[in-house]
Coordinates of C-alpha atoms in Angstrom, one line a residue:
M73 CA 17.8 -5.2 2.7
N74 CA 15.1 -4.4 5.4
V75 CA 15.9 -4.9 8.9
A76 CA 14.8 -7.3 10.9
V77 CA 14.2 -5.7 14.3
R78 CA 15.7 -2.1 14.4
T79 CA 16.6 -0.9 18.5
R80 CA 16.8 2.5 19.6
V81 CA 20.2 2.6 21.1
A82 CA 19.7 5.0 24.5
S83 CA 21.3 8.2 24.8
G84 CA 23.7 6.4 27.5
A85 CA 24.3 3.4 26.0
T86 CA 27.9 4.3 26.3
A87 CA 28.2 3.7 29.9
G88 CA 26.1 0.4 30.0
T89 CA 28.3 -3.0 31.6
P90 CA 30.2 -5.2 29.4
A91 CA 27.6 -7.7 29.8
R92 CA 24.8 -5.7 28.3
W93 CA 27.1 -5.2 25.6
L94 CA 27.5 -8.8 24.9
R95 CA 24.2 -9.5 25.1
F96 CA 23.3 -6.8 22.7
L97 CA 25.7 -8.5 19.9
L98 CA 24.4 -12.1 21.1
D99 CA 20.7 -10.7 19.8
S100 CA 22.2 -8.8 16.8
W101 CA 23.8 -12.2 16.0
R102 CA 20.5 -13.8 16.3
Q103 CA 18.1 -11.7 14.7
I104 CA 20.3 -11.3 11.5
T105 CA 18.0 -11.4 8.1
L106 CA 18.3 -13.9 5.1
K107 CA 18.6 -10.7 3.1
Q108 CA 21.3 -9.6 5.1
I109 CA 23.4 -12.5 4.5
L110 CA 22.9 -12.9 0.9
V111 CA 24.0 -9.4 0.3
V112 CA 27.4 -9.5 2.3
S113 CA 28.2 -13.1 0.9
L114 CA 27.9 -11.5 -2.4
I115 CA 29.6 -8.7 -1.6
A116 CA 32.3 -11.0 0.4
L117 CA 32.7 -13.1 -2.7
L118 CA 33.3 -10.3 -5.3
V119 CA 36.3 -9.1 -2.6
D120 CA 37.2 -12.9 -2.5
A121 CA 37.3 -13.3 -6.3
W122 CA 39.4 -10.3 -6.9
D123 CA 41.5 -10.8 -3.7
V124 CA 42.9 -14.0 -4.8
L125 CA 43.2 -12.8 -8.8
A126 CA 45.5 -10.0 -7.6
W127 CA 47.4 -12.1 -5.4
L128 CA 47.8 -14.7 -7.8
R129 CA 49.5 -12.6 -10.6
M130 CA 52.1 -11.9 -7.6
N131 CA 52.3 -15.5 -7.1
L132 CA 52.1 -17.8 -10.0
Q133 CA 53.7 -20.6 -8.2
A134 CA 51.9 -20.4 -5.0
P135 CA 50.5 -23.9 -3.3
W136 CA 46.8 -24.4 -3.1
Q137 CA 47.5 -24.3 0.7
A138 CA 48.0 -20.3 0.5
R139 CA 45.1 -19.9 -2.0
A140 CA 43.1 -21.5 0.4
W141 CA 44.7 -19.9 3.3
I142 CA 43.4 -16.5 1.2
V143 CA 39.6 -18.0 1.3
C144 CA 39.6 -19.4 4.6
D145 CA 40.5 -15.4 5.8
N146 CA 38.2 -13.7 3.5
A147 CA 35.5 -16.1 5.0
M148 CA 36.3 -14.7 8.2
I149 CA 36.5 -11.3 7.5
A150 CA 32.8 -12.1 5.5
M151 CA 31.4 -13.1 9.2
G152 CA 33.0 -9.6 10.8
M153 CA 31.4 -7.8 8.7
L154 CA 27.9 -9.8 8.8
L155 CA 28.3 -8.8 12.6
V156 CA 29.0 -5.5 11.9
V157 CA 26.0 -5.2 9.8
A158 CA 24.3 -6.5 11.6
V159 CA 24.9 -3.9 14.6
A160 CA 24.8 -1.3 12.8
D161 CA 21.5 -1.7 11.5
R162 CA 19.8 -2.5 15.1
V163 CA 21.4 1.3 16.3
V164 CA 19.6 4.7 15.5
P165 CA 21.8 7.0 16.3
K166 CA 20.0 10.3 17.9
R167 CA 22.7 13.0 17.1
W168 CA 24.8 12.1 14.3
P169 CA 24.3 11.2 11.0
W170 CA 22.5 7.5 10.0
W171 CA 26.0 6.5 8.4
T172 CA 27.7 7.1 12.0
P173 CA 27.4 3.6 13.2
Y174 CA 28.5 2.1 9.9
V175 CA 31.6 4.8 10.1
A176 CA 32.6 2.6 13.9
G177 CA 31.8 -0.8 12.7
A178 CA 34.4 0.1 9.7
L179 CA 37.0 1.5 12.1
L180 CA 36.5 -1.0 15.0
G181 CA 35.0 -3.9 13.8
G182 CA 37.0 -3.8 10.3
L183 CA 40.4 -3.3 12.2
L184 CA 39.9 -5.6 15.2
V185 CA 38.4 -8.7 12.9
N186 CA 41.4 -8.0 10.3
L187 CA 44.0 -8.1 13.3
L188 CA 42.2 -11.1 14.8
V189 CA 42.1 -13.3 11.1
T190 CA 45.9 -12.5 10.6
W191 CA 46.9 -13.4 13.6
C192 CA 44.8 -16.6 13.8
F193 CA 45.8 -18.2 10.8
Q194 CA 50.3 -16.8 11.0
Y195 CA 50.7 -18.2 14.3
L196 CA 47.6 -20.7 15.5
I197 CA 47.4 -22.6 12.6
P198 CA 50.1 -25.3 12.7
L199 CA 50.5 -26.1 8.7
R200 CA 54.4 -25.6 7.5
S201 CA 53.1 -25.2 4.0
M202 CA 50.8 -22.5 5.1
M203 CA 53.4 -20.9 6.5
D204 CA 56.1 -21.6 4.4
A205 CA 54.6 -19.6 1.6
Y206 CA 54.4 -16.5 4.4
A207 CA 58.1 -17.3 5.6
K208 CA 59.7 -13.8 5.4
P209 CA 61.8 -11.6 8.1
A210 CA 60.6 -9.7 10.9
D211 CA 60.6 -6.7 9.4
L212 CA 59.0 -8.0 5.9
H213 CA 56.6 -10.0 8.7
R214 CA 55.2 -6.9 10.4
M215 CA 55.3 -5.3 7.3
H216 CA 53.1 -8.6 5.9
T217 CA 50.5 -8.3 8.8
L218 CA 50.3 -4.6 8.2
T219 CA 49.6 -4.4 4.5
E220 CA 47.0 -7.3 5.2
V221 CA 45.1 -5.5 8.0
V222 CA 45.3 -2.4 5.7
D223 CA 44.0 -4.4 2.6
G224 CA 41.4 -6.4 4.9
F225 CA 40.1 -3.0 6.3
V226 CA 40.0 -1.2 2.9
T227 CA 38.1 -3.8 1.0
G228 CA 36.3 -4.7 3.9
G229 CA 34.9 -0.6 4.5
V230 CA 33.8 -0.2 0.7
A231 CA 31.8 -2.8 1.0
L232 CA 30.6 -2.0 4.1
F233 CA 29.4 1.4 2.9
T234 CA 27.9 -0.1 -0.2
Y235 CA 25.7 -2.6 1.8
A236 CA 24.7 1.0 3.3
W237 CA 24.6 3.1 0.9
L238 CA 21.6 0.0 -0.6
R239 CA 20.0 -0.4 2.3
R240 CA 20.1 3.5 2.5
L241 CA 18.2 3.7 -0.3
R242 CA 15.5 0.7 0.0
L243 CA 14.8 2.6 3.3
L244 CA 14.1 5.8 1.3
Q245 CA 12.3 3.2 -1.3
S246 CA 10.1 2.4 1.4
R247 CA 9.4 5.4 3.4
L248 CA 8.6 7.2 -0.1
H249 CA 6.0 4.4 -1.2
A250 CA 4.9 4.3 2.5
V251 CA 4.1 8.1 2.1
Q252 CA 2.5 7.4 -1.2
Q253 CA 0.2 5.1 -0.1
E254 CA -1.2 7.1 2.9
R255 CA -1.9 9.9 0.7
V256 CA -3.7 7.2 -1.5
S257 CA -5.5 5.7 1.3
A258 CA -6.6 9.4 2.9
R259 CA -8.0 10.8 -0.3
R260 CA -10.1 7.2 -0.7
H261 CA -11.1 7.6 2.7
L262 CA -11.9 11.2 2.2
A263 CA -13.9 10.2 -1.2
E264 CA -15.8 7.4 1.0
A265 CA -16.8 10.4 3.5
R266 CA -18.2 12.5 1.0
L267 CA -20.6 10.0 -0.1
Q268 CA -21.6 8.8 3.1
A269 CA -22.2 12.4 3.5
M270 CA -24.7 12.7 0.2
Q271 CA -26.5 10.0 1.8
G272 CA -27.9 11.9 4.9
H273 CA -28.7 15.0 2.9
V274 CA -32.3 15.0 1.8
E275 CA -33.3 17.4 -0.3
P276 CA -35.6 19.8 0.7
E277 CA -37.4 20.4 -1.9
L278 CA -38.6 16.9 -2.2
L279 CA -39.4 16.5 1.9
I280 CA -40.9 20.0 1.8
D281 CA -43.4 19.0 -1.2
T282 CA -43.9 15.4 0.0
L283 CA -45.2 16.8 3.1
A284 CA -47.4 19.3 1.7
R285 CA -48.9 16.8 -1.0
I286 CA -49.5 14.4 2.2
E287 CA -50.7 17.2 3.9
E288 CA -53.6 17.4 0.7
L289 CA -53.9 14.1 0.7
Q290 CA -55.7 14.1 4.1
G291 CA -58.6 15.7 3.1
T292 CA -59.3 13.9 -0.1
D293 CA -57.6 10.0 -0.1
A294 CA -56.8 9.3 3.6
T295 CA -55.2 6.1 2.6
R296 CA -53.0 7.0 -0.2
A297 CA -51.9 10.1 2.2
L298 CA -51.3 7.2 4.7
H299 CA -49.2 5.2 2.0
A300 CA -47.3 8.2 1.4
L301 CA -46.3 8.7 4.9
D302 CA -44.7 5.4 5.3
A303 CA -43.3 5.7 2.1
L304 CA -41.5 9.1 3.4
I305 CA -40.7 7.0 6.4
V306 CA -39.0 3.9 4.6
Y307 CA -36.7 6.6 2.5
L308 CA -35.8 8.9 5.9
R309 CA -35.0 6.0 7.9
A310 CA -32.5 4.5 4.5
A311 CA -31.3 8.0 3.9
M312 CA -29.4 7.6 7.3
P313 CA -25.8 7.1 6.9
R314 CA -25.1 3.8 9.0
G315 CA -21.7 5.0 9.7
Q316 CA -18.1 3.6 8.3
A317 CA -18.0 0.2 10.2
T318 CA -21.2 -0.9 7.7
V319 CA -19.6 -1.8 4.1
P320 CA -22.4 -0.4 1.9
T321 CA -23.7 -3.0 -0.9
L322 CA -25.3 -2.9 -4.0
G323 CA -28.1 -4.4 -2.7
G324 CA -28.5 -1.6 0.3
E325 CA -28.3 1.2 -2.2
M326 CA -30.6 -0.4 -4.2
A327 CA -33.0 -0.8 -1.1
F328 CA -32.2 3.2 -1.1
V329 CA -33.8 3.7 -4.4
R330 CA -36.8 1.7 -4.1
A331 CA -37.5 4.0 -1.4
Y332 CA -36.8 7.1 -2.8
L333 CA -39.0 6.2 -6.2
D334 CA -41.8 4.7 -4.0
V335 CA -42.2 8.4 -2.6
L336 CA -42.0 10.3 -6.0
R337 CA -45.3 7.8 -6.8
N338 CA -47.1 8.1 -3.6
A339 CA -46.7 12.1 -2.7
R340 CA -46.1 13.1 -6.4
G341 CA -48.2 10.9 -8.3
E342 CA -44.9 10.1 -11.0
T343 CA -45.3 6.9 -13.0
I344 CA -41.9 5.4 -12.5
T345 CA -41.1 1.8 -13.1
L346 CA -38.4 -0.2 -11.9
Q347 CA -37.3 -3.6 -13.0
A348 CA -34.1 -5.4 -10.7
D349 CA -32.3 -8.0 -11.3
L350 CA -29.6 -8.6 -9.2
P351 CA -28.7 -11.9 -8.5
P352 CA -28.1 -12.9 -4.9
T353 CA -23.8 -12.3 -5.2
A354 CA -24.3 -9.6 -6.9
A355 CA -26.7 -7.4 -4.2
A356 CA -24.4 -8.7 -1.7
A357 CA -21.0 -7.4 -3.3
A358 CA -19.5 -3.7 -2.0
F359 CA -20.4 -0.7 -3.5
P360 CA -20.0 2.9 -3.0
A361 CA -22.8 4.7 -1.5
M362 CA -25.0 7.0 -3.3
V363 CA -23.5 6.0 -6.9
L364 CA -26.7 4.0 -7.9
P365 CA -29.2 6.6 -6.1
C366 CA -27.4 9.5 -8.0
V367 CA -27.4 7.9 -11.2
I368 CA -31.3 7.2 -10.6
R369 CA -32.4 10.9 -9.4
N370 CA -30.5 12.5 -12.5
E371 CA -32.5 10.8 -14.6
V372 CA -35.6 11.2 -12.9
E373 CA -35.8 14.7 -12.1
G374 CA -36.2 15.7 -15.5
L375 CA -39.6 14.5 -15.2
A376 CA -40.5 17.3 -12.7
G377 CA -43.1 19.3 -13.9
R378 CA -44.2 17.4 -16.5
T379 CA -47.7 16.9 -18.0
A380 CA -47.4 13.0 -18.5
P381 CA -44.4 12.2 -16.8
E382 CA -43.3 8.7 -17.0
A383 CA -40.1 6.7 -17.0
A384 CA -38.9 3.1 -16.9
L385 CA -35.8 2.3 -15.0
R386 CA -34.1 -1.3 -15.4
V387 CA -31.1 -2.3 -13.1
E388 CA -28.8 -5.1 -13.7
A389 CA -25.7 -6.0 -12.3
D390 CA -23.0 -9.5 -12.4
L391 CA -20.1 -10.2 -10.7
A392 CA -17.3 -11.8 -12.8
Q393 CA -14.0 -12.0 -12.6
A394 CA -13.8 -9.9 -9.5
C395 CA -15.5 -6.7 -11.1
L396 CA -18.9 -6.1 -10.1
R397 CA -21.0 -4.7 -13.3
V398 CA -24.4 -2.3 -13.2
R399 CA -25.9 -1.5 -16.2
I400 CA -28.7 1.4 -15.6
C401 CA -31.4 1.5 -18.8
A402 CA -33.4 4.5 -18.5
V403 CA -36.1 5.1 -21.1
T404 CA -37.7 8.1 -20.5
T405 CA -39.4 12.1 -22.4
D406 CA -36.3 14.2 -21.3
A407 CA -34.3 14.2 -24.2
S408 CA -31.8 16.6 -23.3
D409 CA -28.1 16.2 -22.5
R410 CA -27.8 16.5 -19.2
D411 CA -24.7 15.7 -17.2
D412 CA -24.5 17.7 -14.2
D413 CA -22.2 18.3 -11.3
R414 CA -23.2 15.6 -9.4
I415 CA -22.8 12.5 -12.2
K416 CA -18.8 14.7 -12.7
A417 CA -18.6 14.6 -8.5
L418 CA -19.6 11.0 -9.0
R419 CA -16.9 10.9 -11.5
V420 CA -14.1 12.4 -9.9
R421 CA -14.7 10.5 -6.9
L422 CA -15.3 6.7 -8.2
T423 CA -11.7 8.1 -9.8
T424 CA -10.4 8.5 -6.3
L425 CA -11.9 5.7 -5.4
Y426 CA -10.5 3.0 -7.2
G427 CA -8.2 4.6 -9.9
E428 CA -8.2 3.4 -13.1
R429 CA -9.9 0.1 -12.3
A430 CA -13.5 2.0 -12.0
R431 CA -15.3 2.5 -15.3
F432 CA -18.4 5.0 -15.4
V433 CA -20.0 5.1 -19.0
R434 CA -23.6 6.9 -20.5
Q435 CA -24.5 6.7 -23.5
R436 CA -28.0 8.9 -24.4
K437 CA -29.9 7.9 -27.6
V438 CA -32.7 10.0 -29.1
Q439 CA -35.6 8.8 -31.1
G440 CA -38.6 11.0 -31.3
A441 CA -39.7 11.6 -27.9
R442 CA -38.0 8.6 -26.6
C443 CA -34.6 8.8 -25.0
D444 CA -32.6 6.3 -23.9
V445 CA -30.1 6.6 -21.6
E446 CA -27.7 3.5 -20.7
T447 CA -25.0 3.7 -17.8
L448 CA -22.0 1.4 -17.2
I449 CA -20.5 1.2 -13.7
E450 CA -17.9 -1.2 -13.2
I451 CA -16.2 -1.6 -9.2
P452 CA -13.7 -3.9 -9.0
Q453 CA -13.6 -6.5 -5.6

């Protein structure tokens, strides 16, 4: 019961010329949708069945011509109802309730259609067998005409109001669904904006420590200082926000992780090995910004300040069945069960972005001084 075209009637439409109203009726008839035809036909079929059964109960010996007359009568009434529905669906009242066009259609359209149908079948069709079934005195004939009009008006009005109520219910459901979709989309855009804002955030401690370390290396090892400065420049370029027009990919996030680890190796002298197994299809797949770097940073930060820091990181990814699976395996000497606010925020934002379709699972296994941490991230594509 969706509306094909919704034309807002101007406030001065009542003063329009008959040609404009005729054009409006013709346009409404051309723009009748399949759903309108099906709904009105179903209602007309039910009304026709009820009318035939009720009439046959009172006229058991009626000929087949009279029964055909009833079917044709109701068919023409259904055509009139369809035109009324097409016009009422296009009219959007400004100062009146939404059901005003349907009431006007039931009063005017229903009355005119029933008068036209009754007059047409009783006076214009020269079938004597039909007229014999309705041969009555003049006063009874007028009463019969009035009864037909009232009967058609009542049945048509009930059918019209049923259609209007169902259509109104459908429109309200569509609006509610649209509002819910807009709210979900707004939350998703907000989560994406927060993740991109995290990308442009460079930790002050890391920047200050790296610059201080580069200054120290200038006097002792100029080559290493130059490498550390180059790594810092690459990291700062990777940390720059790419804008909303650029879709972040797993390969781009992996490049950011490599730049971050290069800064730690050259500036802080930390021993961190990274192995990445990314197929081309997985590297080009869309992946939310700053999810992978935050997980890597969470595993590496526990090593800061240790005497002999060492860590081994392995990132694996595969794209299958419209789902990107990223497995991060970290072998560190940090046995603390750390799940800080950064990881908790990632869980919340992944849920906001993808709902229950996304997974974020962390498992920690401690073996003496060694700690194995495995993080599984599943992102729908």
